[in-house]
mmCIF file of C-alpha atoms in Angstrom:
data_model
loop_
_atom_site.group_PDB
_atom_site.id
_atom_site.type_symbol
_atom_site.label_atom_id
_atom_site.label_comp_id
_atom_site.label_asym_id
_atom_site.label_seq_id
_atom_site.Cartn_x
_atom_site.Cartn_y
_atom_site.Cartn_z
ATOM 1 C CA MET A 21 65.883 -78.170 248.497
ATOM 2 C CA SER A 22 65.395 -78.463 244.762
ATOM 3 C CA SER A 23 62.211 -77.338 243.271
ATOM 4 C CA ILE A 24 60.915 -76.947 239.701
ATOM 5 C CA ILE A 25 57.734 -74.262 238.181
ATOM 6 C CA ILE A 26 56.168 -75.546 235.192
ATOM 7 C CA ARG A 27 53.591 -73.697 233.159
ATOM 8 C CA ASN A 28 51.917 -74.472 229.878
ATOM 9 C CA PHE A 29 53.922 -77.395 228.788
ATOM 10 C CA GLY A 30 52.484 -80.314 227.643
ATOM 11 C CA ALA A 31 49.375 -81.276 229.951
ATOM 12 C CA ILE A 32 50.479 -78.733 232.716
ATOM 13 C CA LYS A 33 49.149 -75.272 232.306
ATOM 14 C CA GLU A 34 49.871 -73.971 235.576
ATOM 15 C CA HIS A 35 50.212 -74.569 239.564
ATOM 16 C CA SER A 36 50.207 -72.101 241.842
ATOM 17 C CA SER A 37 53.425 -73.280 243.678
ATOM 18 C CA PRO A 38 57.190 -74.630 243.421
ATOM 19 C CA ILE A 39 57.113 -78.479 242.912
ATOM 20 C CA GLU A 40 59.613 -79.471 246.199
ATOM 21 C CA ILE A 41 61.534 -82.523 245.231
ATOM 22 C CA LYS A 42 61.903 -84.099 248.405
ATOM 23 C CA LYS A 43 63.849 -87.530 249.391
ATOM 24 C CA VAL A 44 60.408 -89.199 248.750
ATOM 25 C CA THR A 45 58.542 -87.817 245.819
ATOM 26 C CA PHE A 46 55.049 -89.382 244.282
ATOM 27 C CA PHE A 47 53.197 -88.047 241.332
ATOM 28 C CA ILE A 48 49.730 -89.444 241.095
ATOM 29 C CA GLY A 49 46.966 -88.774 238.388
ATOM 30 C CA ASN A 50 44.867 -89.802 235.624
ATOM 31 C CA GLN A 51 46.840 -90.977 232.093
ATOM 32 C CA GLY A 52 47.640 -87.925 230.052
ATOM 33 C CA SER A 53 47.713 -85.697 233.284
ATOM 34 C CA GLY A 54 51.207 -84.895 232.965
ATOM 35 C CA LYS A 55 52.815 -87.133 236.078
ATOM 36 C CA SER A 56 55.579 -88.540 233.921
ATOM 37 C CA THR A 57 56.365 -85.380 231.768
ATOM 38 C CA VAL A 58 57.056 -83.580 235.426
ATOM 39 C CA ALA A 59 59.409 -86.327 236.297
ATOM 40 C CA LYS A 60 61.354 -86.433 232.550
ATOM 41 C CA LEU A 61 61.448 -82.451 233.305
ATOM 42 C CA ILE A 62 63.171 -83.099 236.779
ATOM 43 C CA ALA A 63 65.336 -85.866 235.322
ATOM 44 C CA THR A 64 66.667 -83.464 232.537
ATOM 45 C CA PHE A 65 67.194 -80.217 234.664
ATOM 46 C CA MET A 66 69.302 -82.084 237.367
ATOM 47 C CA TRP A 67 71.220 -83.419 234.524
ATOM 48 C CA ILE A 68 71.668 -80.081 233.062
ATOM 49 C CA GLU A 69 73.226 -78.711 236.904
ATOM 50 C CA LYS A 70 74.959 -81.756 236.937
ATOM 51 C CA ALA A 71 76.742 -80.667 233.545
ATOM 52 C CA LEU A 72 77.057 -77.321 234.550
ATOM 53 C CA VAL A 73 78.898 -78.274 237.857
ATOM 54 C CA ARG A 74 81.098 -80.441 236.123
ATOM 55 C CA GLY A 75 81.964 -78.313 233.478
ATOM 56 C CA ASP A 76 80.713 -80.462 230.300
ATOM 57 C CA TYR A 77 79.435 -77.348 228.602
ATOM 58 C CA ASN A 78 79.466 -73.607 229.810
ATOM 59 C CA LYS A 79 76.841 -71.339 230.207
ATOM 60 C CA LYS A 80 76.687 -69.768 226.930
ATOM 61 C CA TRP A 81 76.477 -73.038 225.045
ATOM 62 C CA PHE A 82 73.297 -73.814 227.054
ATOM 63 C CA LYS A 83 72.120 -69.948 225.958
ATOM 64 C CA ARG A 84 71.858 -70.907 222.633
ATOM 65 C CA LYS A 85 68.508 -70.420 220.926
ATOM 66 C CA ASN A 86 66.482 -73.795 220.785
ATOM 67 C CA LYS A 87 69.156 -76.076 222.321
ATOM 68 C CA PHE A 88 66.772 -76.793 225.051
ATOM 69 C CA LYS A 89 64.530 -78.130 222.492
ATOM 70 C CA ASN A 90 66.613 -79.709 220.140
ATOM 71 C CA THR A 91 69.383 -81.194 222.334
ATOM 72 C CA PHE A 92 67.604 -82.083 225.708
ATOM 73 C CA LEU A 93 63.835 -82.426 225.385
ATOM 74 C CA PRO A 94 64.585 -85.435 222.940
ATOM 75 C CA TYR A 95 66.264 -87.571 225.200
ATOM 76 C CA HIS A 96 62.518 -88.211 226.915
ATOM 77 C CA ARG A 97 60.702 -87.434 223.558
ATOM 78 C CA ILE A 98 58.940 -84.584 225.017
ATOM 79 C CA GLU A 99 60.251 -81.711 222.949
ATOM 80 C CA ASN A 100 56.527 -81.490 221.327
ATOM 81 C CA TYR A 101 55.100 -80.308 224.408
ATOM 82 C CA LEU A 102 56.822 -77.175 224.176
ATOM 83 C CA LYS A 103 54.834 -74.202 223.809
ATOM 84 C CA GLU A 104 55.284 -70.568 222.862
ATOM 85 C CA ASN A 105 54.042 -69.453 226.423
ATOM 86 C CA THR A 106 56.078 -72.454 227.985
ATOM 87 C CA PHE A 107 58.012 -71.305 231.477
ATOM 88 C CA ILE A 108 60.025 -73.563 233.336
ATOM 89 C CA GLN A 109 62.333 -72.905 236.314
ATOM 90 C CA TYR A 110 64.262 -75.181 238.459
ATOM 91 C CA GLU A 111 65.962 -73.840 241.253
ATOM 92 C CA GLY A 112 68.755 -76.594 242.322
ATOM 93 C CA GLU A 113 71.609 -76.763 245.053
ATOM 94 C CA ALA A 114 74.119 -74.828 242.524
ATOM 95 C CA TYR A 115 71.881 -73.077 239.780
ATOM 96 C CA VAL A 116 68.687 -71.537 238.921
ATOM 97 C CA ILE A 117 67.682 -72.946 235.454
ATOM 98 C CA THR A 118 64.848 -70.980 233.744
ATOM 99 C CA TYR A 119 63.580 -71.651 230.382
ATOM 100 C CA LYS A 120 61.113 -69.059 228.670
ATOM 101 C CA ASN A 121 60.753 -67.424 224.755
ATOM 102 C CA GLU A 122 63.032 -70.535 223.237
ATOM 103 C CA PHE A 123 66.167 -69.849 225.516
ATOM 104 C CA LEU A 124 67.536 -70.980 228.998
ATOM 105 C CA GLU A 125 68.931 -68.551 231.487
ATOM 106 C CA ILE A 126 71.028 -69.766 233.874
ATOM 107 C CA GLU A 127 72.123 -68.134 237.138
ATOM 108 C CA GLU A 128 74.628 -69.518 239.655
ATOM 109 C CA LYS A 129 73.631 -69.356 242.989
ATOM 110 C CA LYS A 130 75.711 -66.792 245.345
ATOM 111 C CA ASP A 131 76.119 -69.645 248.156
ATOM 112 C CA ASN A 132 76.879 -72.073 245.847
ATOM 113 C CA ASN A 133 79.381 -74.755 247.457
ATOM 114 C CA TYR A 134 77.762 -77.958 245.265
ATOM 115 C CA SER A 135 80.301 -80.790 244.972
ATOM 116 C CA SER A 136 77.837 -83.583 244.444
ATOM 117 C CA LEU A 137 77.816 -85.550 240.839
ATOM 118 C CA PRO A 138 74.709 -87.580 241.546
ATOM 119 C CA GLN A 139 73.875 -90.624 239.605
ATOM 120 C CA ILE A 140 70.731 -89.884 237.517
ATOM 121 C CA MET A 141 68.355 -92.823 236.315
ATOM 122 C CA TYR A 142 65.354 -92.750 235.085
ATOM 123 C CA VAL A 143 63.395 -96.015 234.952
ATOM 124 C CA PRO A 144 60.393 -95.726 231.957
ATOM 125 C CA SER A 145 57.354 -97.637 231.623
ATOM 126 C CA GLU A 146 58.519 -99.204 228.595
ATOM 127 C CA ARG A 147 61.132 -101.314 230.853
ATOM 128 C CA ASN A 148 58.992 -104.320 230.849
ATOM 129 C CA PHE A 149 60.374 -106.351 227.426
ATOM 130 C CA ILE A 150 63.738 -106.096 228.244
ATOM 131 C CA ALA A 151 63.504 -108.913 230.696
ATOM 132 C CA TYR A 152 61.523 -110.754 228.012
ATOM 133 C CA VAL A 153 63.592 -110.822 225.138
ATOM 134 C CA LYS A 154 66.798 -112.754 224.965
ATOM 135 C CA LYS A 155 69.020 -110.318 223.977
ATOM 136 C CA PRO A 156 68.058 -106.881 224.874
ATOM 137 C CA LYS A 157 71.261 -104.872 224.185
ATOM 138 C CA ASP A 158 70.865 -106.143 219.958
ATOM 139 C CA LEU A 159 67.514 -104.398 220.206
ATOM 140 C CA LYS A 160 67.075 -101.013 217.919
ATOM 141 C CA LEU A 161 65.551 -98.433 220.393
ATOM 142 C CA SER A 162 64.349 -94.633 219.925
ATOM 143 C CA SER A 163 64.325 -93.671 223.324
ATOM 144 C CA ASP A 164 67.605 -92.697 224.957
ATOM 145 C CA ALA A 165 66.356 -93.190 228.079
ATOM 146 C CA LEU A 166 65.302 -96.901 227.691
ATOM 147 C CA ILE A 167 69.099 -97.264 226.210
ATOM 148 C CA GLU A 168 70.622 -95.634 229.105
ATOM 149 C CA PHE A 169 68.802 -98.007 231.505
ATOM 150 C CA LEU A 170 69.109 -100.804 229.412
ATOM 151 C CA THR A 171 72.796 -99.890 229.596
ATOM 152 C CA GLU A 172 72.678 -100.042 233.137
ATOM 153 C CA PHE A 173 70.628 -103.266 233.146
ATOM 154 C CA ASP A 174 73.433 -105.242 231.148
ATOM 155 C CA ASN A 175 76.235 -103.494 233.743
ATOM 156 C CA SER A 176 73.985 -104.606 236.802
ATOM 157 C CA LYS A 177 73.926 -108.426 235.684
ATOM 158 C CA GLU A 178 77.872 -108.822 236.338
ATOM 159 C CA ILE A 179 77.332 -108.362 240.276
ATOM 160 C CA VAL A 180 73.989 -111.049 240.013
ATOM 161 C CA LYS A 181 74.750 -113.984 241.987
ATOM 162 C CA ASN A 182 71.861 -115.657 244.219
ATOM 163 C CA LEU A 183 70.471 -112.362 244.974
ATOM 164 C CA LEU A 184 67.446 -112.372 247.198
ATOM 165 C CA LEU A 185 64.351 -110.613 245.784
ATOM 166 C CA PRO A 186 62.008 -108.651 247.994
ATOM 167 C CA ILE A 187 59.060 -110.843 246.761
ATOM 168 C CA ASN A 188 57.798 -114.043 247.504
ATOM 169 C CA ASP A 189 61.702 -115.049 248.521
ATOM 170 C CA VAL A 190 62.752 -115.620 245.205
ATOM 171 C CA ILE A 191 66.436 -115.687 244.317
ATOM 172 C CA LEU A 192 67.938 -113.808 241.167
ATOM 173 C CA ASP A 193 71.225 -115.760 239.573
ATOM 174 C CA TYR A 194 72.801 -114.661 236.115
ATOM 175 C CA ASP A 195 74.081 -117.447 234.397
ATOM 176 C CA LYS A 196 76.642 -115.545 232.691
ATOM 177 C CA LEU A 197 77.810 -118.370 230.012
ATOM 178 C CA ASN A 198 74.570 -118.510 228.746
ATOM 179 C CA ASP A 199 73.586 -114.805 229.188
ATOM 180 C CA THR A 200 70.312 -115.627 230.929
ATOM 181 C CA LEU A 201 68.776 -114.539 234.600
ATOM 182 C CA ASN A 202 67.271 -117.344 236.024
ATOM 183 C CA LEU A 203 64.606 -117.539 239.335
ATOM 184 C CA LYS A 204 64.882 -120.016 241.761
ATOM 185 C CA GLY A 205 62.468 -120.755 244.541
ATOM 186 C CA GLU A 206 62.333 -123.822 246.794
ATOM 187 C CA ASP A 207 61.522 -126.443 244.049
ATOM 188 C CA TYR A 208 61.833 -124.435 241.047
ATOM 189 C CA LYS A 209 64.283 -122.539 238.573
ATOM 190 C CA ILE A 210 62.820 -120.821 235.488
ATOM 191 C CA LYS A 211 63.973 -118.277 233.072
ATOM 192 C CA LEU A 212 62.986 -114.571 233.879
ATOM 193 C CA THR A 213 61.891 -114.582 230.043
ATOM 194 C CA GLU A 214 59.586 -117.268 231.343
ATOM 195 C CA ALA A 215 58.228 -115.378 234.485
ATOM 196 C CA SER A 216 55.240 -113.760 235.112
ATOM 197 C CA SER A 217 55.027 -110.165 234.066
ATOM 198 C CA GLY A 218 55.088 -109.022 237.705
ATOM 199 C CA PHE A 219 58.731 -110.249 238.100
ATOM 200 C CA GLN A 220 59.500 -109.372 234.621
ATOM 201 C CA SER A 221 58.607 -105.814 235.108
ATOM 202 C CA PHE A 222 60.236 -105.682 238.792
ATOM 203 C CA VAL A 223 63.562 -107.560 238.266
ATOM 204 C CA PRO A 224 65.088 -104.819 236.048
ATOM 205 C CA ILE A 225 63.941 -102.078 238.595
ATOM 206 C CA TYR A 226 65.554 -103.965 241.280
ATOM 207 C CA MET A 227 68.883 -104.945 239.803
ATOM 208 C CA VAL A 228 69.613 -101.505 238.426
ATOM 209 C CA SER A 229 69.033 -99.721 241.488
ATOM 210 C CA ASN A 230 70.653 -102.207 243.590
ATOM 211 C CA TYR A 231 73.857 -102.210 241.510
ATOM 212 C CA LEU A 232 73.695 -98.265 241.218
ATOM 213 C CA VAL A 233 73.687 -97.530 244.945
ATOM 214 C CA ASN A 234 75.806 -100.084 245.965
ATOM 215 C CA THR A 235 78.532 -99.218 243.185
ATOM 216 C CA ILE A 236 78.218 -95.272 244.549
ATOM 217 C CA LYS A 237 78.884 -96.577 248.263
ATOM 218 C CA LYS A 238 81.611 -98.836 247.140
ATOM 219 C CA ASP A 239 83.345 -96.083 245.469
ATOM 220 C CA SER A 240 82.583 -93.866 247.943
ATOM 221 C CA GLY A 241 85.612 -95.367 249.985
ATOM 222 C CA ILE A 242 87.908 -95.424 247.243
ATOM 223 C CA LYS A 243 87.373 -92.352 245.357
ATOM 224 C CA VAL A 244 87.624 -88.578 246.527
ATOM 225 C CA SER A 245 85.212 -85.801 246.227
ATOM 226 C CA MET A 246 86.056 -82.506 244.802
ATOM 227 C CA SER A 247 85.184 -79.374 246.641
ATOM 228 C CA GLY A 248 83.447 -76.242 244.828
ATOM 229 C CA GLU A 249 86.998 -74.517 244.635
ATOM 230 C CA GLU A 250 88.631 -78.124 242.979
ATOM 231 C CA ILE A 251 85.631 -78.562 240.700
ATOM 232 C CA SER A 252 86.033 -74.304 239.294
ATOM 233 C CA ARG A 253 89.923 -75.088 239.049
ATOM 234 C CA PHE A 254 89.608 -78.681 237.157
ATOM 235 C CA ARG A 255 87.283 -76.577 234.827
ATOM 236 C CA LYS A 256 89.586 -74.164 234.185
ATOM 237 C CA GLU A 257 92.423 -76.334 233.782
ATOM 238 C CA ILE A 258 90.537 -78.394 231.136
ATOM 239 C CA GLU A 259 89.218 -75.194 229.027
ATOM 240 C CA GLN A 260 92.801 -74.348 228.240
ATOM 241 C CA LEU A 261 93.328 -77.787 227.028
ATOM 242 C CA PHE A 262 90.915 -78.826 224.533
ATOM 243 C CA ASN A 263 88.170 -77.773 222.383
ATOM 244 C CA ASP A 264 84.515 -77.949 223.331
ATOM 245 C CA GLU A 265 84.397 -81.840 222.048
ATOM 246 C CA LEU A 266 87.781 -82.813 223.309
ATOM 247 C CA LYS A 267 86.807 -81.125 226.576
ATOM 248 C CA ARG A 268 83.632 -82.648 227.148
ATOM 249 C CA ILE A 269 85.253 -86.289 226.518
ATOM 250 C CA ALA A 270 88.485 -85.635 228.899
ATOM 251 C CA ILE A 271 85.812 -83.933 231.648
ATOM 252 C CA SER A 272 83.764 -87.153 231.253
ATOM 253 C CA VAL A 273 86.603 -89.567 231.587
ATOM 254 C CA LEU A 274 88.408 -87.394 234.114
ATOM 255 C CA SER A 275 85.158 -87.192 236.466
ATOM 256 C CA LYS A 276 85.241 -91.022 236.920
ATOM 257 C CA LYS A 277 88.022 -90.515 239.184
ATOM 258 C CA PHE A 278 85.515 -88.855 241.659
ATOM 259 C CA ASN A 279 82.284 -90.364 243.287
ATOM 260 C CA LYS A 280 79.433 -89.909 242.825
ATOM 261 C CA THR A 281 77.611 -89.088 246.233
ATOM 262 C CA SER A 282 73.872 -89.885 245.774
ATOM 263 C CA PHE A 283 71.337 -91.849 243.543
ATOM 264 C CA ILE A 284 68.362 -90.156 242.046
ATOM 265 C CA ASN A 285 66.009 -93.080 241.213
ATOM 266 C CA ILE A 286 63.268 -92.043 239.033
ATOM 267 C CA VAL A 287 60.951 -94.618 238.745
ATOM 268 C CA GLU A 288 57.599 -94.732 236.337
ATOM 269 C CA GLU A 289 54.991 -96.849 237.597
ATOM 270 C CA PRO A 290 56.750 -99.307 239.599
ATOM 271 C CA GLU A 291 53.780 -101.357 240.315
ATOM 272 C CA GLN A 292 53.200 -102.794 236.787
ATOM 273 C CA ASN A 293 51.607 -106.042 236.937
ATOM 274 C CA LEU A 294 52.104 -106.639 240.377
ATOM 275 C CA PHE A 295 49.684 -107.877 243.423
ATOM 276 C CA PRO A 296 49.014 -105.417 246.135
ATOM 277 C CA THR A 297 51.182 -106.890 249.047
ATOM 278 C CA SER A 298 54.371 -107.510 246.048
ATOM 279 C CA GLN A 299 53.795 -103.733 245.249
ATOM 280 C CA ARG A 300 54.675 -102.955 248.855
ATOM 281 C CA ASP A 301 57.574 -105.367 249.007
ATOM 282 C CA MET A 302 58.443 -103.728 245.913
ATOM 283 C CA LEU A 303 58.025 -100.108 247.347
ATOM 284 C CA TYR A 304 59.868 -101.136 250.427
ATOM 285 C CA SER A 305 62.842 -102.459 248.899
ATOM 286 C CA LEU A 306 63.104 -98.902 246.741
ATOM 287 C CA LEU A 307 62.888 -97.174 250.272
ATOM 288 C CA LYS A 308 65.611 -98.983 251.619
ATOM 289 C CA ILE A 309 67.898 -98.038 248.463
ATOM 290 C CA ASN A 310 66.762 -94.476 248.766
ATOM 291 C CA ASN A 311 67.901 -94.606 252.743
ATOM 292 C CA GLU A 312 71.353 -96.008 251.861
ATOM 293 C CA ILE A 313 72.800 -92.780 251.066
ATOM 294 C CA PRO A 314 71.610 -89.377 252.658
ATOM 295 C CA ALA A 315 71.395 -87.124 249.560
ATOM 296 C CA ASN A 316 69.383 -89.999 247.697
ATOM 297 C CA LYS A 317 65.874 -89.230 246.074
ATOM 298 C CA LEU A 318 63.148 -91.788 245.106
ATOM 299 C CA ILE A 319 60.702 -89.996 242.681
ATOM 300 C CA ILE A 320 57.656 -92.199 241.531
ATOM 301 C CA THR A 321 54.783 -91.753 239.200
ATOM 302 C CA THR A 322 51.942 -93.916 240.129
ATOM 303 C CA HIS A 323 48.340 -94.819 239.782
ATOM 304 C CA SER A 324 48.452 -97.335 242.294
ATOM 305 C CA PRO A 325 46.301 -96.263 245.975
ATOM 306 C CA TYR A 326 48.203 -99.052 247.429
ATOM 307 C CA LEU A 327 51.427 -97.307 247.118
ATOM 308 C CA VAL A 328 50.111 -94.174 248.697
ATOM 309 C CA ASN A 329 48.705 -95.944 251.482
ATOM 310 C CA TYR A 330 51.723 -97.955 251.994
ATOM 311 C CA ILE A 331 53.896 -95.034 251.739
ATOM 312 C CA SER A 332 51.742 -93.572 254.789
ATOM 313 C CA VAL A 333 52.447 -96.464 256.895
ATOM 314 C CA ALA A 334 56.285 -95.980 256.151
ATOM 315 C CA VAL A 335 55.851 -92.408 257.434
ATOM 316 C CA GLU A 336 53.793 -93.222 260.721
ATOM 317 C CA ALA A 337 56.078 -95.778 261.536
ATOM 318 C CA GLY A 338 58.793 -93.321 260.912
ATOM 319 C CA ASN A 339 56.973 -90.821 263.078
ATOM 320 C CA ILE A 340 56.807 -93.088 266.051
ATOM 321 C CA GLN A 341 60.004 -94.566 265.649
ATOM 322 C CA ASN A 342 61.503 -93.481 268.783
ATOM 323 C CA GLU A 343 57.940 -93.451 270.919
ATOM 324 C CA VAL A 344 57.934 -97.306 270.996
ATOM 325 C CA ASN A 345 59.819 -100.590 270.915
ATOM 326 C CA LYS A 346 61.455 -101.219 266.890
ATOM 327 C CA GLU A 347 61.181 -104.427 267.333
ATOM 328 C CA GLN A 348 57.435 -103.875 267.249
ATOM 329 C CA ILE A 349 57.494 -101.681 264.429
ATOM 330 C CA ARG A 350 59.760 -104.122 262.354
ATOM 331 C CA LYS A 351 57.103 -106.691 262.803
ATOM 332 C CA ILE A 352 54.800 -104.260 260.747
ATOM 333 C CA ILE A 353 57.146 -102.701 258.311
ATOM 334 C CA PRO A 354 61.257 -103.093 257.765
ATOM 335 C CA LEU A 355 62.845 -100.198 259.833
ATOM 336 C CA SER A 356 65.109 -99.792 256.610
ATOM 337 C CA ALA A 357 61.852 -98.358 254.758
ATOM 338 C CA LEU A 358 61.021 -95.913 257.013
ATOM 339 C CA VAL A 359 60.118 -92.312 255.573
ATOM 340 C CA LYS A 360 60.504 -88.920 257.953
ATOM 341 C CA SER A 361 57.294 -86.975 256.981
ATOM 342 C CA GLU A 362 59.253 -83.910 256.454
ATOM 343 C CA ASP A 363 60.720 -86.043 253.179
ATOM 344 C CA LEU A 364 57.484 -87.104 251.635
ATOM 345 C CA ALA A 365 55.683 -84.900 248.895
ATOM 346 C CA ILE A 366 52.749 -86.258 246.965
ATOM 347 C CA TYR A 367 51.348 -84.295 244.018
ATOM 348 C CA GLN A 368 48.137 -85.191 242.142
ATOM 349 C CA LEU A 369 47.863 -83.575 238.766
ATOM 350 C CA ASN A 370 44.329 -83.293 237.125
ATOM 351 C CA GLU A 371 44.139 -83.452 233.585
ATOM 352 C CA LYS A 372 41.207 -81.496 233.233
ATOM 353 C CA GLU A 373 42.468 -78.646 234.759
ATOM 354 C CA GLY A 374 46.169 -79.043 233.682
ATOM 355 C CA SER A 375 47.215 -78.628 237.856
ATOM 356 C CA VAL A 376 49.780 -79.610 239.825
ATOM 357 C CA GLU A 377 48.366 -79.582 243.463
ATOM 358 C CA LEU A 378 50.491 -80.851 246.830
ATOM 359 C CA LEU A 379 48.481 -83.107 248.515
ATOM 360 C CA ASP A 380 47.277 -82.293 251.953
ATOM 361 C CA ASN A 381 48.510 -84.291 255.074
ATOM 362 C CA TYR A 382 47.677 -84.524 258.503
ATOM 363 C CA GLU A 383 50.740 -84.731 261.095
ATOM 364 C CA GLY A 384 52.590 -85.682 258.345
ATOM 365 C CA ILE A 385 50.517 -88.538 257.171
ATOM 366 C CA PRO A 386 48.946 -88.044 253.297
ATOM 367 C CA SER A 387 45.318 -87.670 253.347
ATOM 368 C CA ASP A 388 42.867 -90.027 252.569
ATOM 369 C CA GLU A 389 41.268 -87.333 250.083
ATOM 370 C CA ASN A 390 42.774 -87.865 247.071
ATOM 371 C CA PHE A 391 42.281 -89.140 243.478
ATOM 372 C CA LEU A 392 43.334 -92.635 243.923
ATOM 373 C CA ASN A 393 41.524 -93.224 247.188
ATOM 374 C CA ASN A 394 38.286 -91.411 245.980
ATOM 375 C CA GLU A 395 37.876 -93.538 243.014
ATOM 376 C CA ILE A 396 37.814 -96.594 245.450
ATOM 377 C CA GLY A 397 35.256 -94.858 247.248
ATOM 378 C CA ARG A 398 32.993 -94.116 244.208
ATOM 379 C CA THR A 399 33.288 -97.822 243.558
ATOM 380 C CA ASN A 400 31.487 -98.192 246.816
ATOM 381 C CA GLU A 401 29.166 -95.665 246.135
ATOM 382 C CA LEU A 402 28.114 -96.832 242.509
ATOM 383 C CA PHE A 403 27.310 -100.480 244.065
ATOM 384 C CA ALA A 404 25.302 -98.977 246.637
ATOM 385 C CA ASP A 405 23.441 -97.309 243.965
ATOM 386 C CA LEU A 406 22.693 -100.579 242.225
ATOM 387 C CA LEU A 407 21.291 -102.158 245.738
ATOM 388 C CA ASP A 408 19.145 -99.314 246.106
ATOM 389 C CA LEU A 409 17.265 -100.077 242.587
ATOM 390 C CA GLN A 410 16.791 -103.714 244.277
#
């Protein structure tokens, strides 16, 4: 299992134990607490590990002073979060990568038999406008993460034809001639650019996630995987043929012959502009996509207490699925969205203390005592206080 330790980076000062990156991982907390910061660092280090495995760069290239700050952190615009005493350590399947004193230290794990080339997708919160503008690919964007998401968004259009969305039984269709996405119901058809903000927020997430996971599943039946030994031989042969720049280009082209075996879906605030029941349906659709390949991972940052409660339902259903009739469970939650308790981690981030804390659980069910639920309880207390004044 992958994990990350973060000290003195952005809003995060310290946390007592590594953040384990499980099959489903949530980060909750106030604005400015560092939720997105953690998610972006996870995406960055996962990509570095992937680049090392694939051979895009050798270890010496990564170890150059300020290479981490000037090359990788600007992708998510977090290079200015570094401090003199920043310490970050990521332990993946193949490498342990440590940042300290302006340098990266890279150690290959002795039991490394890592042959997966995951598809890593970061879905930024700024995505909302993508569905609103008529020609998003003509925009000049400063965020590389948003540019990459926009690229996959455009790619995903090509396979959208009468796609049933998990919200309100709405059909999504793509008009290639006019380059427009349309929403269709029983008695209406409107352009996505004219739809509600909730659909404009959700549709890009669903399109890209559905497209990428299905591409990986489809390609896995055509392409082949590389073993650890084959990857090593592949890298050595490329190094003998080309200089550094040509080598990276060649690796990028040749690696497409080998299948990506998992989808790492990192989504900022997927609940944006969605009604609670739509948040539920959105979450269950992302869980379904996450469950389609065993090695997939879903990482979510959220302010929504509903998502925490709905993921609790998914875990409880997963816990009892072997004890009761599955048809009874299906009436409550889709079987495709079930989560094993050991596959879920929820972390609370405290902006005042700069801490990251694993949420307690009871028999695998996330605790009700969390920041989001506590605020709901606080409103009841405030109302009671006002009644007392009467």
